[in-house]
mmCIF file of C-alpha atoms in Angstrom:
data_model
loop_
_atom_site.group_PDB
_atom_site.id
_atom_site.type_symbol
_atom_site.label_atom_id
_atom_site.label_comp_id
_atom_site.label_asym_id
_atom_site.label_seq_id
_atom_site.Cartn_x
_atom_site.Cartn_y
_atom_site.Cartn_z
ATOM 1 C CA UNK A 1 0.000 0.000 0.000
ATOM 2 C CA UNK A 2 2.677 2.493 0.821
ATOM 3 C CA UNK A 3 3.972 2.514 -2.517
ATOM 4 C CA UNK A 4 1.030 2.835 -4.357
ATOM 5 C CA UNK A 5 0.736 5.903 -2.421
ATOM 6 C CA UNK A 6 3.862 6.931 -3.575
ATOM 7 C CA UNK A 7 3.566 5.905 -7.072
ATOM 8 C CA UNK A 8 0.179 8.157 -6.615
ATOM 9 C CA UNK A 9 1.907 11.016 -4.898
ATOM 10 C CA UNK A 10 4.771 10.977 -7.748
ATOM 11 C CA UNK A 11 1.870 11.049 -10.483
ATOM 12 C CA UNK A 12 0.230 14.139 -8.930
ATOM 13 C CA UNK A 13 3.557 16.246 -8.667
ATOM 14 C CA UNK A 14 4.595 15.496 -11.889
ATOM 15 C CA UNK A 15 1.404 16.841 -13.304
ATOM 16 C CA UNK A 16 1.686 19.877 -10.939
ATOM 17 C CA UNK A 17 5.224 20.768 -12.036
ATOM 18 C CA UNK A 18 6.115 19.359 -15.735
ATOM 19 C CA UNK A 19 3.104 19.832 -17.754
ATOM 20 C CA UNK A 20 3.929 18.611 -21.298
ATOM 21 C CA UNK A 21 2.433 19.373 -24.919
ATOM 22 C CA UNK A 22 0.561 16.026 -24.955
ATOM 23 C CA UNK A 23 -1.274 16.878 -21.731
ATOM 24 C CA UNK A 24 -2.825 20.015 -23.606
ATOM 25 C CA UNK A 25 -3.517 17.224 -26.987
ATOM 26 C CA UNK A 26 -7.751 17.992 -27.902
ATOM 27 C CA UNK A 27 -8.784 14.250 -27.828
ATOM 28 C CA UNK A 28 -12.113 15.338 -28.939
ATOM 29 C CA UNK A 29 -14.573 18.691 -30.167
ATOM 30 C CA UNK A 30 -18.201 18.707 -29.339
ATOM 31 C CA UNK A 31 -20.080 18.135 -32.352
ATOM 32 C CA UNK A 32 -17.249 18.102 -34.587
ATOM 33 C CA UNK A 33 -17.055 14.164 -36.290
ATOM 34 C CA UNK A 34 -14.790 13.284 -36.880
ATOM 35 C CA UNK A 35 -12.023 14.991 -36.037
ATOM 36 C CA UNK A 36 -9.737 16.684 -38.189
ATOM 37 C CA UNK A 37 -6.430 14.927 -39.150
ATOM 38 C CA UNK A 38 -4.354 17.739 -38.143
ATOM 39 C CA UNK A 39 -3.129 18.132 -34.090
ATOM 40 C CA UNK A 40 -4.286 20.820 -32.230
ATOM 41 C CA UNK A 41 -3.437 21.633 -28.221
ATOM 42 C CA UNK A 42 -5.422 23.480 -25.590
ATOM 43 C CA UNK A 43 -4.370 25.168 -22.141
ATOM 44 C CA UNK A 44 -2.657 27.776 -20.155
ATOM 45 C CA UNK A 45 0.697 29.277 -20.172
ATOM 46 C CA UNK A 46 1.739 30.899 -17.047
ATOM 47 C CA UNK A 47 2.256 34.905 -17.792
ATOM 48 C CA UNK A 48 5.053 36.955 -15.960
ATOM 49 C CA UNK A 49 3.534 35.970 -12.351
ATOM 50 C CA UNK A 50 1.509 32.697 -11.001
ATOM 51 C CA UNK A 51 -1.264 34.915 -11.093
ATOM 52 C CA UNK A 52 -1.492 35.412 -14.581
ATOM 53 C CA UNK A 53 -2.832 32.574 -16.795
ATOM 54 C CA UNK A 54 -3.214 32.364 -20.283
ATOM 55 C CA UNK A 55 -4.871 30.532 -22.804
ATOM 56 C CA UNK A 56 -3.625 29.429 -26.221
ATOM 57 C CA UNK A 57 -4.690 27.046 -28.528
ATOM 58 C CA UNK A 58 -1.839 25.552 -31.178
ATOM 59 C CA UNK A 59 -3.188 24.489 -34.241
ATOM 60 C CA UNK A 60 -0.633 22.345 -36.412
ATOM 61 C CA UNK A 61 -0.438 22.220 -40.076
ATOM 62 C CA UNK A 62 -2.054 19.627 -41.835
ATOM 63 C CA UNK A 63 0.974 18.675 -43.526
ATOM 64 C CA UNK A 64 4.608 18.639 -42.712
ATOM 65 C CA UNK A 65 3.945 20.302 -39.108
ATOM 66 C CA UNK A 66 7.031 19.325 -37.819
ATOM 67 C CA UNK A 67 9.140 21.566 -40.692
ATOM 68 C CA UNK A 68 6.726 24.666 -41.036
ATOM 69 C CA UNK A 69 7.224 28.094 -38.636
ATOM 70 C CA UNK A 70 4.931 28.682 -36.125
ATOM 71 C CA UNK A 71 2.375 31.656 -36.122
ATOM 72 C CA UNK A 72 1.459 33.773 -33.253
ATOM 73 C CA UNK A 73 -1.926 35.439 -34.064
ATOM 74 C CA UNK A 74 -3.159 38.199 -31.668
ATOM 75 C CA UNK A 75 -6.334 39.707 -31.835
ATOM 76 C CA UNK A 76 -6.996 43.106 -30.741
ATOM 77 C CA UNK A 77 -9.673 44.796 -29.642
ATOM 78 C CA UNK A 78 -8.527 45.419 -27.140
ATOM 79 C CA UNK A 79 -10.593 42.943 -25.704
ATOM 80 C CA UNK A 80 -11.242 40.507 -28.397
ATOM 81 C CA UNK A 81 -10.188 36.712 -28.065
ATOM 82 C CA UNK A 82 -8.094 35.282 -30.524
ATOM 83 C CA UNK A 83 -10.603 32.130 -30.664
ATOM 84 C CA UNK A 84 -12.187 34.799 -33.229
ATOM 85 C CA UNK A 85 -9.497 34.284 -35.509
ATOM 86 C CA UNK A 86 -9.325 30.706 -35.093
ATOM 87 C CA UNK A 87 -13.308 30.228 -35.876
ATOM 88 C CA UNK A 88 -13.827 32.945 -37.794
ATOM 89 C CA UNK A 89 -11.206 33.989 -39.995
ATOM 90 C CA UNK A 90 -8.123 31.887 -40.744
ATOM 91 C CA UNK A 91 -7.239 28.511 -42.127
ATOM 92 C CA UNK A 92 -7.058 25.978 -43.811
ATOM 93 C CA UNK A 93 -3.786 25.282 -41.615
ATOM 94 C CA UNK A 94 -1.852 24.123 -44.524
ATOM 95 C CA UNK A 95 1.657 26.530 -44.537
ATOM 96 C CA UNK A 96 2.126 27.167 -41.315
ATOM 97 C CA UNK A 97 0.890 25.698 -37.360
ATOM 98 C CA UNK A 98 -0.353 28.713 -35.365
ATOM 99 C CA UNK A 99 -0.306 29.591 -31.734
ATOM 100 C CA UNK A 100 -3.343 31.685 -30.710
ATOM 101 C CA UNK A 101 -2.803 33.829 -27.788
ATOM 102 C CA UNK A 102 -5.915 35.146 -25.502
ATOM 103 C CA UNK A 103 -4.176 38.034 -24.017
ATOM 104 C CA UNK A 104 -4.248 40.174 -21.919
ATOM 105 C CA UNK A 105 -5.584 38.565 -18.845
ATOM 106 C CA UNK A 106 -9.794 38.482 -18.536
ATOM 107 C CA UNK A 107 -9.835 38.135 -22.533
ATOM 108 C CA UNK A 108 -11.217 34.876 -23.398
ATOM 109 C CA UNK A 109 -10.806 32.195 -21.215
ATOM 110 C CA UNK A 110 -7.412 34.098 -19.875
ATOM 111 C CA UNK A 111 -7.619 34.805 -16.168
ATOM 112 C CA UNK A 112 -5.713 36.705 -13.265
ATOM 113 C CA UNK A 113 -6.065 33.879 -9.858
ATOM 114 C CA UNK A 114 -6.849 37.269 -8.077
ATOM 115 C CA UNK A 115 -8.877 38.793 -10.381
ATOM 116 C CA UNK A 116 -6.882 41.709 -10.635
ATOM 117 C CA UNK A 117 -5.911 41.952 -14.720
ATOM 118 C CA UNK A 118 -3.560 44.794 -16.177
ATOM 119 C CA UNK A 119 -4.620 46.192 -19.824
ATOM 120 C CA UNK A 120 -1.378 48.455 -19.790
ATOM 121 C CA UNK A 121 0.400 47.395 -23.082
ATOM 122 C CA UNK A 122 4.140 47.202 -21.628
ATOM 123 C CA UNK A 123 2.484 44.578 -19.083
ATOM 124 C CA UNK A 124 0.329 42.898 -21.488
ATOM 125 C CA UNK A 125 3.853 42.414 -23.658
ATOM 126 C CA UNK A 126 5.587 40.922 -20.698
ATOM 127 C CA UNK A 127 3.124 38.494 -19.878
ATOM 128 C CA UNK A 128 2.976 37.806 -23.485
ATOM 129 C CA UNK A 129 6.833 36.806 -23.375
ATOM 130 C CA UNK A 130 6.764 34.893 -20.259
ATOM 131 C CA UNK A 131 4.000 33.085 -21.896
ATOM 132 C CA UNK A 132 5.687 32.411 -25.309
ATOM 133 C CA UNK A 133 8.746 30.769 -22.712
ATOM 134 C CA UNK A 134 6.751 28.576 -21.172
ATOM 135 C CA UNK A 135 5.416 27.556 -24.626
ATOM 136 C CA UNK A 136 8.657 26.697 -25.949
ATOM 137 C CA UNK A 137 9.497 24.806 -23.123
ATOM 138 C CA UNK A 138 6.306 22.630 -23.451
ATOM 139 C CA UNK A 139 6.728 22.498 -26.967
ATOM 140 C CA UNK A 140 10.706 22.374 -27.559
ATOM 141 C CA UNK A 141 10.274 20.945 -31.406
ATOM 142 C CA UNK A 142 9.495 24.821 -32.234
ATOM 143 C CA UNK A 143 11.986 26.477 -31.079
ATOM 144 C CA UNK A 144 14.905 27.353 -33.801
ATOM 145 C CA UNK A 145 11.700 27.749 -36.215
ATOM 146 C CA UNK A 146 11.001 30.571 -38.101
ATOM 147 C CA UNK A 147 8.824 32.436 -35.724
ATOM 148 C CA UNK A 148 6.006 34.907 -37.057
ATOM 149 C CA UNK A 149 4.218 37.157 -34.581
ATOM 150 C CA UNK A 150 1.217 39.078 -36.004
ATOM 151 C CA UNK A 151 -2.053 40.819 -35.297
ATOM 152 C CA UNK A 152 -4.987 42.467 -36.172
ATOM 153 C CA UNK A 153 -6.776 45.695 -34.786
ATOM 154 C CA UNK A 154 -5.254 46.633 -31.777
ATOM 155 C CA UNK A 155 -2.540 43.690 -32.206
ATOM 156 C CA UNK A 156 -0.856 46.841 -34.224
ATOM 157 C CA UNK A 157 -0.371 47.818 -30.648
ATOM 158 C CA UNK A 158 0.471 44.155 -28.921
ATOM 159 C CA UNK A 159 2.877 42.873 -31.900
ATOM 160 C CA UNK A 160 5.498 45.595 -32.096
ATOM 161 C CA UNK A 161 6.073 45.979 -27.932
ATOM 162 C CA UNK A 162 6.117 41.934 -27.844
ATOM 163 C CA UNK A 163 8.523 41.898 -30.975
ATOM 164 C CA UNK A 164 10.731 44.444 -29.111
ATOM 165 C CA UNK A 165 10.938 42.409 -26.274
ATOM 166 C CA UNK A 166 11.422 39.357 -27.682
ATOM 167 C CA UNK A 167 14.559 41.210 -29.572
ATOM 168 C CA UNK A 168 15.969 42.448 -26.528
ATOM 169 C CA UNK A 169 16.185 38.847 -25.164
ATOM 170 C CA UNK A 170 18.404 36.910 -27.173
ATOM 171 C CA UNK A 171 18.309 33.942 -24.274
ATOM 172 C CA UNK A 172 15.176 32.484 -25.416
ATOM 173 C CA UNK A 173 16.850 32.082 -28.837
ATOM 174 C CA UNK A 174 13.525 32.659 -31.143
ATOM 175 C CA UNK A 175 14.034 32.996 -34.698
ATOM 176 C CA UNK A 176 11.317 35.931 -35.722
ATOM 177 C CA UNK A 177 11.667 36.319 -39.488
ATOM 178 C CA UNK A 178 8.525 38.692 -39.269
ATOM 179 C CA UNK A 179 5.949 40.416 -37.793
ATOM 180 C CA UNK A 180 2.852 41.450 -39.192
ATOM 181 C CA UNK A 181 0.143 43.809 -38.692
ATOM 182 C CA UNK A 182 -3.709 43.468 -40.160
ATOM 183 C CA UNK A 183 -5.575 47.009 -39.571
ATOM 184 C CA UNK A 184 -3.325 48.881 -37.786
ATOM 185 C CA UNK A 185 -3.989 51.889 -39.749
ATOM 186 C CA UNK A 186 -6.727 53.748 -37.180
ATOM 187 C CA UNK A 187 -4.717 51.860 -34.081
ATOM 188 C CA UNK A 188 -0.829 53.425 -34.303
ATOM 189 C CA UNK A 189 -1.514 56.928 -35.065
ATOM 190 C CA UNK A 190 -4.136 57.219 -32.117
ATOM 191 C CA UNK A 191 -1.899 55.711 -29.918
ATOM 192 C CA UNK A 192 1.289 57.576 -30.607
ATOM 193 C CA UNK A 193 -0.596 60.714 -30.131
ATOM 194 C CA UNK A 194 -2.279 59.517 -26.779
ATOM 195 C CA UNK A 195 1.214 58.275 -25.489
#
């Protein structure tokens, strides 16, 4: 009996401490039969602090997954969930496996343990990067990838301050060959006159 209790006690640490990508693995979609061929993973990635949790949702390529560049995709919004992008306006996943982000913190099904949730960009960015770290360490196969981070809408905002960061931190060793903006037209020039 006592080691099954620690064979049991092992089990739950290691799921407390060393999540790994096939814990986040979608088995299954309501309503959706069958599934499609292509992997997809669901689940949080811890921000800058414990209290900060955020939710992605990795969509791999239908093809050749393991040799295309991963896609972050940021919605804007500010406010708007990146699910919106995955549902409603990209895909087929055929040249590329994309990471969608719900960020910042209260967007989605992204949540602060406390409650509390930050909407200033610089923070939003931060948590953004810590996230993207843990995500590379739960998925090591992408890292050394060509790395893409774009957005749409207020992503004009979230992309460049997350690119900047990610720059100024050559110890995560990402490869971002570019980033992209969708509508940022309206966003930047309000914002550099407000700031």
């Amino acid at each position: 009996m006592f080691f099954f209790q620690v064979f049991i006690l092992l089990y739950v640490l290691k799921g407390l401490f060393a999540r790994t990508s096939d814990d986040d693995l979608v088995q299954s979609l309501p309503g959706l039969n069958p599934m499609p061929k292509f992997r997809q993973y669901s689940g949080y990635l811890q921000g800058a602090t414990e209290n900060i949790q955020l939710h992605y949702w990795l969509v791999e390529a239908s093809t050749n997954a393991e040799k295309l560049p991963l896609v972050l995709w940021l919605n804007g919004g500010p406010g708007c969930s990146s699910l919106l992008g995955l549902l409603n306006e990209n895909g087929p996943f055929s040249i590329a496996n994309i990471l969608y982000l719900e960020s910042p913190a209260g967007v989605g099904f992204s949540y602060a343990v406390n409650g509390n949730v930050s909407t200033d960009d610089d923070i939003v960015a931060k948590n953004n990067f810590a996230a993207l770290e843990n995500f590379f360490k739960r998925f090591p196969s992408y890292k050394g990838r060509d790395f893409y981070i774009t957005g749409e809408s207020y992503g004009g905002i979230y992309v460049p301050i997350l690119a900047l960061l990610v720059a100024s931190k050559p110890e995560i060793n990402l490869r971002v060959s570019l980033f992209l903006l969708f509508s940022p037209r309206h966003i930047v020039p309000s914002y550099l006159l407000c700031n």
